[in-house]
Amino acid sequence: MAGPDPQPDPRADPRAELRELARWQRPLRADFPIVAANPEQAYLDSAATAQKPRQVLDAVHAYLTTSNANAGRGSYPWANATTALVAGAAQRVREFLGDRSAGAGAGASPVHFTSGTTEGLRTVARDWLPQLLRDGDEIVVPFGDHRANLAPWLEARDLLAAQGVRIAVREMPCQAVTGDYDARALAALAGPRTRFVAATHVHHVYGADMNVHRIREAVGPDVPICLDAAQSVGHQPVSVADLDVDFLVFSGHKALALPGTGAVWARGERGPAFRPGGWAGTPNTAGIASLAAALDWLEAAGVERIARWTAALASVLTDGLSRMPAYEVLGCRSSLAADTAVQRRGSIVTFRHQAIGSQDLGFILFSHGFMVRSDDHCQAGRDPQDGSVRVSLHVYNTLEEMEKLLTALAKLQ
């Protein structure tokens, strides 16, 4: 298992950092069958879903061919093994997230498996939030992040209104240029009726860490916070012990696991107990097996190094784009150059061409072997016609791919 690495100087040469990590990255890239089988194509859409290493695929195959059964039902060995697999995967999630309650038995923080972040956030909004709120209360939620972190809270408001409970939904203040949360404005907005805050860990368009620790400082120690960690878990180190949030929701399929897999981690210290409603049906046991294997793979590879690798690739790309007048990179302009003193972006770079529409640019780039996202990226408050191209990276991407992409983009100026 790789130990934590010191954080690099943001002003360091990203290419030097990539050269330093190349021997570590090369065998990891070879673990991904679909990547190895398509060397002429560059998959640059990991923020939508990540590719799967063979160890994850092998774990799913082993489960389905040795002990496939339903969990929590039946007393025969296959059923018992599947029940233990689900419980073990929940424990694995706690450990991976740095939950200090991990291993505490009945006192452990609840982990609820879902189909992904969207269902997870909706579960919190539908089954937990209404118990917390009373008539006249307020919640603060992001209006400029992924729609999955806005729609469920509006649905909860409407559900409560139908029951005669009226709550106010306040917009999370953001800085206009960078998209980062405005903690000072949030502190001024929050009041005695503020009961809940929803936030995003890493923005799915701007690629920036949203400085969630400032939210806790702004709203005080008693307000529950729900964190959308879809773009951070599996991409960078995440510690619930450090974040001091009450819910952390993520998608397994963005963290190298199978599609239709995700989890809600609940701290269980502020507000009512988290108990998902409805009858507990058959869980996605194959997906849960894949998630446990994916977390094992990520930990063995070293999430700190994965974050360093993808941040260095993104820095090469943003530095190159900053030198091309035809392109506008979304988010903080001060973070574009490789020698900037500003904290580098993570694994996401989103940009527009001044004359070529995003859909057309996406098709052009595919003709050159690059698979990118080109639309509005499901960003709340964004006109669907107001599109852009998003490049999102993971450990299997390379410096050569970034250089080829920059060459292709330069020809389109």
mmCIF file of C-alpha atoms in Angstrom:
data_model
loop_
_atom_site.group_PDB
_atom_site.id
_atom_site.type_symbol
_atom_site.label_atom_id
_atom_site.label_comp_id
_atom_site.label_asym_id
_atom_site.label_seq_id
_atom_site.Cartn_x
_atom_site.Cartn_y
_atom_site.Cartn_z
ATOM 1 C CA MET A 1 0.000 0.000 0.000
ATOM 2 C CA ALA A 2 1.405 3.363 -0.994
ATOM 3 C CA GLY A 3 1.885 5.806 1.854
ATOM 4 C CA PRO A 4 0.906 9.476 1.717
ATOM 5 C CA ASP A 5 3.106 11.730 -0.357
ATOM 6 C CA PRO A 6 3.958 15.326 0.525
ATOM 7 C CA GLN A 7 1.957 17.853 -1.437
ATOM 8 C CA PRO A 8 4.031 19.327 -4.273
ATOM 9 C CA ASP A 9 4.769 23.022 -4.644
ATOM 10 C CA PRO A 10 1.993 24.343 -6.951
ATOM 11 C CA ARG A 11 4.617 26.393 -8.787
ATOM 12 C CA ALA A 12 6.675 23.303 -9.665
ATOM 13 C CA ASP A 13 7.025 22.199 -13.267
ATOM 14 C CA PRO A 14 4.115 19.770 -13.853
ATOM 15 C CA ARG A 15 6.079 17.915 -16.517
ATOM 16 C CA ALA A 16 8.865 17.269 -14.022
ATOM 17 C CA GLU A 17 6.302 15.921 -11.601
ATOM 18 C CA LEU A 18 4.867 13.667 -14.295
ATOM 19 C CA ARG A 19 8.334 12.354 -15.119
ATOM 20 C CA GLU A 20 8.881 11.633 -11.437
ATOM 21 C CA LEU A 21 5.639 9.635 -11.203
ATOM 22 C CA ALA A 22 5.822 7.944 -14.637
ATOM 23 C CA ARG A 23 7.315 4.660 -13.372
ATOM 24 C CA TRP A 24 4.537 4.455 -10.780
ATOM 25 C CA GLN A 25 1.760 5.318 -13.251
ATOM 26 C CA ARG A 26 2.718 3.058 -16.165
ATOM 27 C CA PRO A 27 1.750 -0.318 -14.634
ATOM 28 C CA LEU A 28 -1.436 1.196 -13.198
ATOM 29 C CA ARG A 29 -2.545 2.294 -16.658
ATOM 30 C CA ALA A 30 -1.968 -1.275 -17.855
ATOM 31 C CA ASP A 31 -4.523 -2.482 -15.273
ATOM 32 C CA PHE A 32 -7.378 -1.019 -17.356
ATOM 33 C CA PRO A 33 -8.320 -3.451 -20.155
ATOM 34 C CA ILE A 34 -10.411 -0.993 -22.170
ATOM 35 C CA VAL A 35 -7.594 1.562 -22.120
ATOM 36 C CA ALA A 36 -4.941 -0.987 -23.054
ATOM 37 C CA ALA A 37 -7.107 -2.272 -25.918
ATOM 38 C CA ASN A 38 -7.575 1.212 -27.423
ATOM 39 C CA PRO A 39 -4.145 2.886 -27.426
ATOM 40 C CA GLU A 40 -5.094 5.314 -30.211
ATOM 41 C CA GLN A 41 -8.033 6.742 -28.291
ATOM 42 C CA ALA A 42 -7.889 8.959 -25.214
ATOM 43 C CA TYR A 43 -10.756 8.642 -22.746
ATOM 44 C CA LEU A 44 -11.142 12.090 -21.163
ATOM 45 C CA ASP A 45 -14.583 11.790 -19.546
ATOM 46 C CA SER A 46 -13.855 10.301 -16.116
ATOM 47 C CA ALA A 47 -16.011 12.887 -14.343
ATOM 48 C CA ALA A 48 -18.993 11.201 -16.015
ATOM 49 C CA THR A 49 -17.805 7.660 -15.312
ATOM 50 C CA ALA A 50 -14.373 6.181 -14.743
ATOM 51 C CA GLN A 51 -12.923 3.101 -16.411
ATOM 52 C CA LYS A 52 -12.523 -0.116 -14.412
ATOM 53 C CA PRO A 53 -9.271 -1.918 -13.563
ATOM 54 C CA ARG A 54 -9.126 -5.661 -14.140
ATOM 55 C CA GLN A 55 -8.936 -6.264 -10.381
ATOM 56 C CA VAL A 56 -12.450 -4.809 -10.046
ATOM 57 C CA LEU A 57 -13.738 -6.873 -12.966
ATOM 58 C CA ASP A 58 -12.109 -9.990 -11.511
ATOM 59 C CA ALA A 59 -13.730 -9.369 -8.127
ATOM 60 C CA VAL A 60 -17.174 -9.116 -9.726
ATOM 61 C CA HIS A 61 -16.584 -12.263 -11.774
ATOM 62 C CA ALA A 62 -15.414 -14.144 -8.686
ATOM 63 C CA TYR A 63 -18.481 -13.072 -6.708
ATOM 64 C CA LEU A 64 -20.960 -13.938 -9.446
ATOM 65 C CA THR A 65 -19.396 -17.341 -10.078
ATOM 66 C CA THR A 66 -18.806 -18.458 -6.491
ATOM 67 C CA SER A 67 -21.363 -16.982 -4.081
ATOM 68 C CA ASN A 68 -24.026 -14.978 -5.914
ATOM 69 C CA ALA A 69 -27.141 -14.795 -3.734
ATOM 70 C CA ASN A 70 -29.395 -12.262 -2.050
ATOM 71 C CA ALA A 71 -28.162 -10.376 1.017
ATOM 72 C CA GLY A 72 -29.986 -10.504 4.332
ATOM 73 C CA ARG A 73 -32.215 -13.331 3.171
ATOM 74 C CA GLY A 74 -31.464 -16.993 3.576
ATOM 75 C CA SER A 75 -29.202 -18.974 5.872
ATOM 76 C CA TYR A 76 -27.283 -21.068 3.345
ATOM 77 C CA PRO A 77 -23.577 -20.371 2.712
ATOM 78 C CA TRP A 78 -23.930 -18.310 -0.481
ATOM 79 C CA ALA A 79 -26.511 -16.024 1.145
ATOM 80 C CA ASN A 80 -24.391 -15.691 4.259
ATOM 81 C CA ALA A 81 -21.337 -14.847 2.162
ATOM 82 C CA THR A 82 -23.260 -12.144 0.275
ATOM 83 C CA THR A 83 -24.607 -10.653 3.504
ATOM 84 C CA ALA A 84 -21.055 -10.545 4.845
ATOM 85 C CA LEU A 85 -19.844 -8.984 1.586
ATOM 86 C CA VAL A 86 -22.319 -6.091 1.919
ATOM 87 C CA ALA A 87 -21.419 -5.516 5.572
ATOM 88 C CA GLY A 88 -17.720 -5.703 4.757
ATOM 89 C CA ALA A 89 -18.119 -3.218 1.913
ATOM 90 C CA ALA A 90 -19.835 -0.747 4.256
ATOM 91 C CA GLN A 91 -16.919 -1.095 6.650
ATOM 92 C CA ARG A 92 -14.533 -0.608 3.715
ATOM 93 C CA VAL A 93 -16.283 2.667 2.830
ATOM 94 C CA ARG A 94 -15.877 3.919 6.391
ATOM 95 C CA GLU A 95 -12.186 3.057 6.431
ATOM 96 C CA PHE A 96 -11.536 4.596 3.016
ATOM 97 C CA LEU A 97 -13.213 7.835 4.091
ATOM 98 C CA GLY A 98 -11.168 8.037 7.273
ATOM 99 C CA ASP A 99 -14.177 7.506 9.533
ATOM 100 C CA ARG A 100 -12.849 7.204 13.073
ATOM 101 C CA SER A 101 -15.930 5.191 14.047
ATOM 102 C CA ALA A 102 -14.847 2.425 11.649
ATOM 103 C CA GLY A 103 -14.725 -0.868 13.506
ATOM 104 C CA ALA A 104 -16.948 0.424 16.322
ATOM 105 C CA GLY A 105 -19.678 -2.160 15.668
ATOM 106 C CA ALA A 106 -23.159 -0.849 16.513
ATOM 107 C CA GLY A 107 -21.698 2.610 17.059
ATOM 108 C CA ALA A 108 -20.310 2.871 13.517
ATOM 109 C CA SER A 109 -21.616 5.592 11.219
ATOM 110 C CA PRO A 110 -24.342 4.317 8.878
ATOM 111 C CA VAL A 111 -23.433 3.554 5.251
ATOM 112 C CA HIS A 112 -26.325 3.200 2.811
ATOM 113 C CA PHE A 113 -25.645 1.857 -0.684
ATOM 114 C CA THR A 114 -27.388 3.570 -3.596
ATOM 115 C CA SER A 115 -27.264 3.679 -7.385
ATOM 116 C CA GLY A 116 -25.094 6.790 -7.263
ATOM 117 C CA THR A 117 -24.839 10.343 -5.974
ATOM 118 C CA THR A 118 -28.190 11.464 -7.347
ATOM 119 C CA GLU A 119 -30.142 8.750 -5.555
ATOM 120 C CA GLY A 120 -28.035 9.248 -2.436
ATOM 121 C CA LEU A 121 -28.791 12.971 -2.211
ATOM 122 C CA ARG A 122 -32.463 12.282 -2.892
ATOM 123 C CA THR A 123 -32.499 9.727 -0.074
ATOM 124 C CA VAL A 124 -31.172 12.322 2.369
ATOM 125 C CA ALA A 125 -33.670 14.899 1.085
ATOM 126 C CA ARG A 126 -36.661 12.555 1.141
ATOM 127 C CA ASP A 127 -36.076 10.332 4.165
ATOM 128 C CA TRP A 128 -34.077 12.482 6.583
ATOM 129 C CA LEU A 129 -34.420 16.209 5.932
ATOM 130 C CA PRO A 130 -38.224 16.492 6.485
ATOM 131 C CA GLN A 131 -37.781 15.156 10.037
ATOM 132 C CA LEU A 132 -35.379 18.006 10.778
ATOM 133 C CA LEU A 133 -37.415 20.951 9.501
ATOM 134 C CA ARG A 134 -40.276 22.945 10.968
ATOM 135 C CA ASP A 135 -42.469 25.673 9.502
ATOM 136 C CA GLY A 136 -40.389 28.804 8.858
ATOM 137 C CA ASP A 137 -37.011 27.055 8.776
ATOM 138 C CA GLU A 138 -34.400 27.775 6.100
ATOM 139 C CA ILE A 139 -31.955 25.640 4.150
ATOM 140 C CA VAL A 140 -29.006 26.790 2.019
ATOM 141 C CA VAL A 141 -28.216 24.849 -1.172
ATOM 142 C CA PRO A 142 -26.069 25.430 -4.293
ATOM 143 C CA PHE A 143 -27.830 26.824 -7.360
ATOM 144 C CA GLY A 144 -24.778 26.632 -9.651
ATOM 145 C CA ASP A 145 -23.459 23.102 -9.062
ATOM 146 C CA HIS A 146 -24.663 19.782 -10.457
ATOM 147 C CA ARG A 147 -28.452 19.600 -10.743
ATOM 148 C CA ALA A 148 -28.384 16.487 -8.557
ATOM 149 C CA ASN A 149 -27.400 18.773 -5.652
ATOM 150 C CA LEU A 150 -30.308 21.162 -6.203
ATOM 151 C CA ALA A 151 -33.352 19.228 -7.419
ATOM 152 C CA PRO A 152 -33.699 16.931 -4.356
ATOM 153 C CA TRP A 153 -33.780 19.882 -1.937
ATOM 154 C CA LEU A 154 -36.427 21.655 -4.011
ATOM 155 C CA GLU A 155 -38.414 18.411 -4.070
ATOM 156 C CA ALA A 156 -38.167 18.224 -0.277
ATOM 157 C CA ARG A 157 -39.442 21.809 -0.021
ATOM 158 C CA ASP A 158 -42.437 20.971 -2.210
ATOM 159 C CA LEU A 159 -43.147 17.785 -0.253
ATOM 160 C CA LEU A 160 -43.183 19.715 2.994
ATOM 161 C CA ALA A 161 -45.340 22.463 1.488
ATOM 162 C CA ALA A 162 -47.938 19.840 0.551
ATOM 163 C CA GLN A 163 -48.022 18.935 4.251
ATOM 164 C CA GLY A 164 -48.455 22.547 5.310
ATOM 165 C CA VAL A 165 -44.811 23.104 6.329
ATOM 166 C CA ARG A 166 -43.253 26.027 4.513
ATOM 167 C CA ILE A 167 -39.474 26.355 4.405
ATOM 168 C CA ALA A 168 -37.259 28.851 2.620
ATOM 169 C CA VAL A 169 -34.572 27.634 0.216
ATOM 170 C CA ARG A 170 -31.655 30.077 0.130
ATOM 171 C CA GLU A 171 -29.024 30.131 -2.594
ATOM 172 C CA MET A 172 -25.485 29.295 -1.524
ATOM 173 C CA PRO A 173 -23.449 32.476 -2.189
ATOM 174 C CA CYS A 174 -20.709 32.014 -4.796
ATOM 175 C CA GLN A 175 -17.936 34.163 -6.189
ATOM 176 C CA ALA A 176 -18.894 35.157 -9.716
ATOM 177 C CA VAL A 177 -15.536 34.610 -11.431
ATOM 178 C CA THR A 178 -14.186 31.474 -9.751
ATOM 179 C CA GLY A 179 -17.398 29.690 -8.809
ATOM 180 C CA ASP A 180 -15.992 29.135 -5.304
ATOM 181 C CA TYR A 181 -18.329 29.477 -2.345
ATOM 182 C CA ASP A 182 -18.360 32.892 -0.694
ATOM 183 C CA ALA A 183 -17.938 32.035 2.980
ATOM 184 C CA ARG A 184 -18.279 35.625 4.176
ATOM 185 C CA ALA A 185 -21.586 36.072 2.386
ATOM 186 C CA LEU A 186 -22.743 32.710 3.717
ATOM 187 C CA ALA A 187 -21.958 33.772 7.283
ATOM 188 C CA ALA A 188 -24.081 36.893 6.737
ATOM 189 C CA LEU A 189 -26.886 34.850 5.152
ATOM 190 C CA ALA A 190 -27.078 32.167 7.822
ATOM 191 C CA GLY A 191 -29.375 32.935 10.697
ATOM 192 C CA PRO A 192 -31.118 31.294 13.662
ATOM 193 C CA ARG A 193 -33.575 29.506 11.340
ATOM 194 C CA THR A 194 -30.835 28.046 9.120
ATOM 195 C CA ARG A 195 -31.197 24.314 9.729
ATOM 196 C CA PHE A 196 -29.295 22.639 6.866
ATOM 197 C CA VAL A 197 -26.654 23.293 4.192
ATOM 198 C CA ALA A 198 -25.897 21.316 1.031
ATOM 199 C CA ALA A 199 -22.525 21.751 -0.681
ATOM 200 C CA THR A 200 -20.200 20.266 -3.294
ATOM 201 C CA HIS A 201 -16.669 19.099 -2.541
ATOM 202 C CA VAL A 202 -15.139 19.478 -6.033
ATOM 203 C CA HIS A 203 -17.028 21.379 -8.720
ATOM 204 C CA HIS A 204 -17.910 19.183 -11.701
ATOM 205 C CA VAL A 205 -17.349 22.002 -14.236
ATOM 206 C CA TYR A 206 -14.659 24.258 -12.729
ATOM 207 C CA GLY A 207 -12.636 21.413 -11.216
ATOM 208 C CA ALA A 208 -11.916 23.409 -8.064
ATOM 209 C CA ASP A 209 -12.029 22.312 -4.451
ATOM 210 C CA MET A 210 -14.901 24.333 -2.974
ATOM 211 C CA ASN A 211 -13.219 24.853 0.429
ATOM 212 C CA VAL A 212 -15.946 23.160 2.414
ATOM 213 C CA HIS A 213 -14.144 23.748 5.713
ATOM 214 C CA ARG A 214 -15.102 27.411 5.376
ATOM 215 C CA ILE A 215 -18.781 26.459 5.349
ATOM 216 C CA ARG A 216 -18.554 24.925 8.804
ATOM 217 C CA GLU A 217 -16.839 28.086 10.051
ATOM 218 C CA ALA A 218 -19.572 30.230 8.466
ATOM 219 C CA VAL A 219 -22.661 28.392 9.734
ATOM 220 C CA GLY A 220 -21.412 27.270 13.136
ATOM 221 C CA PRO A 221 -21.080 23.909 14.867
ATOM 222 C CA ASP A 222 -24.732 22.825 14.982
ATOM 223 C CA VAL A 223 -25.988 23.015 11.376
ATOM 224 C CA PRO A 224 -25.923 19.698 9.463
ATOM 225 C CA ILE A 225 -24.009 19.763 6.169
ATOM 226 C CA CYS A 226 -24.528 17.326 3.279
ATOM 227 C CA LEU A 227 -21.587 17.030 0.878
ATOM 228 C CA ASP A 228 -21.732 15.924 -2.756
ATOM 229 C CA ALA A 229 -18.367 14.167 -3.147
ATOM 230 C CA ALA A 230 -18.958 12.674 -6.595
ATOM 231 C CA GLN A 231 -15.859 14.344 -8.056
ATOM 232 C CA SER A 232 -13.543 13.853 -5.090
ATOM 233 C CA VAL A 233 -13.905 10.268 -3.801
ATOM 234 C CA GLY A 234 -11.563 8.141 -5.885
ATOM 235 C CA HIS A 235 -9.805 11.191 -7.300
ATOM 236 C CA GLN A 236 -8.154 12.730 -4.239
ATOM 237 C CA PRO A 237 -7.819 11.991 -0.521
ATOM 238 C CA VAL A 238 -11.098 12.489 1.341
ATOM 239 C CA SER A 239 -11.338 12.435 5.127
ATOM 240 C CA VAL A 240 -14.685 12.803 6.881
ATOM 241 C CA ALA A 241 -12.729 13.225 10.101
ATOM 242 C CA ASP A 242 -11.297 16.465 8.714
ATOM 243 C CA LEU A 243 -14.321 17.711 6.759
ATOM 244 C CA ASP A 244 -16.779 17.777 9.696
ATOM 245 C CA VAL A 245 -19.814 17.177 7.477
ATOM 246 C CA ASP A 246 -22.848 15.106 8.421
ATOM 247 C CA PHE A 247 -23.481 13.343 5.110
ATOM 248 C CA LEU A 248 -21.006 12.465 2.375
ATOM 249 C CA VAL A 249 -22.521 11.090 -0.825
ATOM 250 C CA PHE A 250 -20.555 9.675 -3.764
ATOM 251 C CA SER A 251 -20.853 7.583 -6.917
ATOM 252 C CA GLY A 252 -18.963 4.306 -7.070
ATOM 253 C CA HIS A 253 -18.875 4.358 -10.857
ATOM 254 C CA LYS A 254 -16.795 7.553 -10.796
ATOM 255 C CA ALA A 255 -14.426 5.797 -8.367
ATOM 256 C CA LEU A 256 -13.601 2.827 -10.653
ATOM 257 C CA ALA A 257 -16.563 0.627 -9.547
ATOM 258 C CA LEU A 258 -19.455 -0.621 -11.692
ATOM 259 C CA PRO A 259 -22.276 1.645 -12.914
ATOM 260 C CA GLY A 260 -25.310 1.917 -10.680
ATOM 261 C CA THR A 261 -23.195 1.957 -7.518
ATOM 262 C CA GLY A 262 -22.800 4.600 -4.840
ATOM 263 C CA ALA A 263 -23.079 5.249 -1.119
ATOM 264 C CA VAL A 264 -24.295 7.644 1.546
ATOM 265 C CA TRP A 265 -22.081 7.948 4.609
ATOM 266 C CA ALA A 266 -23.858 9.514 7.610
ATOM 267 C CA ARG A 267 -22.156 10.869 10.718
ATOM 268 C CA GLY A 268 -25.285 10.538 12.827
ATOM 269 C CA GLU A 269 -24.456 13.230 15.391
ATOM 270 C CA ARG A 270 -26.588 16.226 14.313
ATOM 271 C CA GLY A 271 -30.326 15.964 13.765
ATOM 272 C CA PRO A 272 -32.470 12.811 13.652
ATOM 273 C CA ALA A 273 -31.045 9.361 13.006
ATOM 274 C CA PHE A 274 -30.542 8.524 9.328
ATOM 275 C CA ARG A 275 -32.874 5.668 8.403
ATOM 276 C CA PRO A 276 -33.654 5.342 4.691
ATOM 277 C CA GLY A 277 -37.383 4.828 4.246
ATOM 278 C CA GLY A 278 -39.266 2.092 2.479
ATOM 279 C CA TRP A 279 -38.736 -1.630 2.276
ATOM 280 C CA ALA A 280 -35.094 -2.637 1.898
ATOM 281 C CA GLY A 281 -35.142 -4.581 -1.347
ATOM 282 C CA THR A 282 -32.386 -6.492 -3.087
ATOM 283 C CA PRO A 283 -29.166 -4.454 -3.114
ATOM 284 C CA ASN A 284 -26.852 -4.221 -6.104
ATOM 285 C CA THR A 285 -24.579 -6.910 -4.700
ATOM 286 C CA ALA A 286 -22.331 -7.138 -7.769
ATOM 287 C CA GLY A 287 -21.928 -3.356 -7.715
ATOM 288 C CA ILE A 288 -21.153 -3.405 -4.004
ATOM 289 C CA ALA A 289 -18.521 -6.098 -4.597
ATOM 290 C CA SER A 290 -17.005 -3.903 -7.302
ATOM 291 C CA LEU A 291 -16.955 -0.880 -4.988
ATOM 292 C CA ALA A 292 -15.064 -2.725 -2.248
ATOM 293 C CA ALA A 293 -12.536 -3.928 -4.843
ATOM 294 C CA ALA A 294 -12.219 -0.434 -6.338
ATOM 295 C CA LEU A 295 -11.463 1.096 -2.941
ATOM 296 C CA ASP A 296 -8.830 -1.598 -2.379
ATOM 297 C CA TRP A 297 -7.254 -0.780 -5.750
ATOM 298 C CA LEU A 298 -7.293 2.968 -5.115
ATOM 299 C CA GLU A 299 -5.725 2.610 -1.689
ATOM 300 C CA ALA A 300 -3.007 0.295 -2.984
ATOM 301 C CA ALA A 301 -2.248 2.651 -5.874
ATOM 302 C CA GLY A 302 -2.167 5.687 -3.572
ATOM 303 C CA VAL A 303 -4.938 8.269 -3.897
ATOM 304 C CA GLU A 304 -2.496 11.043 -3.013
ATOM 305 C CA ARG A 305 -0.365 10.149 -6.023
ATOM 306 C CA ILE A 306 -3.431 9.865 -8.265
ATOM 307 C CA ALA A 307 -4.363 13.419 -7.258
ATOM 308 C CA ARG A 308 -0.826 14.625 -7.965
ATOM 309 C CA TRP A 309 -0.796 12.906 -11.359
ATOM 310 C CA THR A 310 -4.129 14.257 -12.575
ATOM 311 C CA ALA A 311 -3.473 17.770 -11.209
ATOM 312 C CA ALA A 312 -0.174 17.865 -13.098
ATOM 313 C CA LEU A 313 -1.886 16.728 -16.322
ATOM 314 C CA ALA A 314 -4.577 19.376 -15.840
ATOM 315 C CA SER A 315 -1.901 22.004 -15.240
ATOM 316 C CA VAL A 316 -0.199 21.123 -18.531
ATOM 317 C CA LEU A 317 -3.545 21.456 -20.307
ATOM 318 C CA THR A 318 -4.607 24.750 -18.693
ATOM 319 C CA ASP A 319 -1.156 26.244 -19.234
ATOM 320 C CA GLY A 320 -1.355 25.368 -22.917
ATOM 321 C CA LEU A 321 -4.900 26.679 -23.297
ATOM 322 C CA SER A 322 -3.980 29.948 -21.563
ATOM 323 C CA ARG A 323 -1.591 30.613 -24.465
ATOM 324 C CA MET A 324 -4.310 30.169 -27.125
ATOM 325 C CA PRO A 325 -6.510 33.270 -27.529
ATOM 326 C CA ALA A 326 -9.290 31.268 -29.208
ATOM 327 C CA TYR A 327 -10.129 29.425 -25.980
ATOM 328 C CA GLU A 328 -11.723 30.457 -22.699
ATOM 329 C CA VAL A 329 -11.132 28.208 -19.696
ATOM 330 C CA LEU A 330 -14.015 28.306 -17.234
ATOM 331 C CA GLY A 331 -13.334 29.051 -13.576
ATOM 332 C CA CYS A 332 -10.536 30.988 -11.940
ATOM 333 C CA ARG A 333 -8.310 32.615 -14.565
ATOM 334 C CA SER A 334 -5.481 33.025 -12.057
ATOM 335 C CA SER A 335 -5.009 29.260 -11.846
ATOM 336 C CA LEU A 336 -4.231 28.613 -15.508
ATOM 337 C CA ALA A 337 -0.459 29.022 -15.920
ATOM 338 C CA ALA A 338 1.885 26.238 -14.845
ATOM 339 C CA ASP A 339 3.952 28.611 -12.694
ATOM 340 C CA THR A 340 0.969 30.144 -10.859
ATOM 341 C CA ALA A 341 1.147 30.601 -7.105
ATOM 342 C CA VAL A 342 -2.593 29.883 -6.946
ATOM 343 C CA GLN A 343 -3.625 26.363 -5.918
ATOM 344 C CA ARG A 344 -3.791 24.194 -9.021
ATOM 345 C CA ARG A 345 -7.033 22.721 -10.219
ATOM 346 C CA GLY A 346 -7.824 19.058 -9.770
ATOM 347 C CA SER A 347 -8.613 16.618 -12.547
ATOM 348 C CA ILE A 348 -11.203 18.679 -14.486
ATOM 349 C CA VAL A 349 -10.618 21.354 -17.154
ATOM 350 C CA THR A 350 -13.584 22.920 -18.958
ATOM 351 C CA PHE A 351 -13.270 25.359 -21.844
ATOM 352 C CA ARG A 352 -14.977 26.987 -24.829
ATOM 353 C CA HIS A 353 -13.843 27.985 -28.316
ATOM 354 C CA GLN A 354 -14.765 31.525 -29.305
ATOM 355 C CA ALA A 355 -16.157 30.481 -32.697
ATOM 356 C CA ILE A 356 -16.814 26.705 -32.625
ATOM 357 C CA GLY A 357 -19.791 25.404 -30.651
ATOM 358 C CA SER A 358 -19.124 22.856 -27.948
ATOM 359 C CA GLN A 359 -20.994 20.025 -29.672
ATOM 360 C CA ASP A 360 -19.099 20.593 -32.918
ATOM 361 C CA LEU A 361 -15.818 20.848 -31.042
ATOM 362 C CA GLY A 362 -16.596 17.573 -29.286
ATOM 363 C CA PHE A 363 -17.179 15.825 -32.617
ATOM 364 C CA ILE A 364 -13.987 17.303 -34.049
ATOM 365 C CA LEU A 365 -11.955 16.138 -31.077
ATOM 366 C CA PHE A 366 -13.428 12.641 -31.326
ATOM 367 C CA SER A 367 -12.281 12.502 -34.943
ATOM 368 C CA HIS A 368 -8.784 13.062 -33.533
ATOM 369 C CA GLY A 369 -9.212 10.263 -30.989
ATOM 370 C CA PHE A 370 -10.337 12.246 -27.911
ATOM 371 C CA MET A 371 -13.494 11.356 -25.986
ATOM 372 C CA VAL A 372 -14.681 14.451 -24.085
ATOM 373 C CA ARG A 373 -17.956 15.742 -22.640
ATOM 374 C CA SER A 374 -19.468 18.585 -24.697
ATOM 375 C CA ASP A 375 -22.734 20.067 -23.384
ATOM 376 C CA ASP A 376 -23.953 21.996 -20.316
ATOM 377 C CA HIS A 377 -22.725 19.214 -17.966
ATOM 378 C CA CYS A 378 -26.047 19.158 -16.053
ATOM 379 C CA GLN A 379 -25.036 22.375 -14.292
ATOM 380 C CA ALA A 380 -27.935 23.949 -12.430
ATOM 381 C CA GLY A 381 -28.863 27.403 -13.658
ATOM 382 C CA ARG A 382 -27.108 26.875 -16.974
ATOM 383 C CA ASP A 383 -28.911 27.225 -20.291
ATOM 384 C CA PRO A 384 -28.643 23.829 -22.061
ATOM 385 C CA GLN A 385 -27.476 25.724 -25.145
ATOM 386 C CA ASP A 386 -24.653 27.333 -23.171
ATOM 387 C CA GLY A 387 -22.284 24.428 -23.613
ATOM 388 C CA SER A 388 -18.574 23.833 -23.149
ATOM 389 C CA VAL A 389 -16.034 21.044 -23.507
ATOM 390 C CA ARG A 390 -14.967 19.233 -20.349
ATOM 391 C CA VAL A 391 -11.780 17.205 -20.085
ATOM 392 C CA SER A 392 -11.765 15.058 -16.947
ATOM 393 C CA LEU A 393 -8.792 12.896 -16.075
ATOM 394 C CA HIS A 394 -7.821 9.844 -14.082
ATOM 395 C CA VAL A 395 -4.725 7.792 -13.424
ATOM 396 C CA TYR A 396 -4.839 6.089 -16.844
ATOM 397 C CA ASN A 397 -4.365 9.360 -18.746
ATOM 398 C CA THR A 398 -0.926 10.487 -19.900
ATOM 399 C CA LEU A 399 1.194 13.513 -20.727
ATOM 400 C CA GLU A 400 1.329 12.352 -24.344
ATOM 401 C CA GLU A 401 -2.463 12.576 -24.512
ATOM 402 C CA MET A 402 -2.405 16.148 -23.172
ATOM 403 C CA GLU A 403 0.253 17.187 -25.674
ATOM 404 C CA LYS A 404 -1.656 15.623 -28.576
ATOM 405 C CA LEU A 405 -4.842 17.324 -27.408
ATOM 406 C CA LEU A 406 -3.136 20.704 -27.255
ATOM 407 C CA THR A 407 -1.748 20.151 -30.751
ATOM 408 C CA ALA A 408 -5.236 19.362 -32.069
ATOM 409 C CA LEU A 409 -6.737 22.403 -30.322
ATOM 410 C CA ALA A 410 -3.987 24.691 -31.626
ATOM 411 C CA LYS A 411 -4.890 23.744 -35.208
ATOM 412 C CA LEU A 412 -8.444 24.953 -34.584
ATOM 413 C CA GLN A 413 -7.494 28.514 -33.655
#
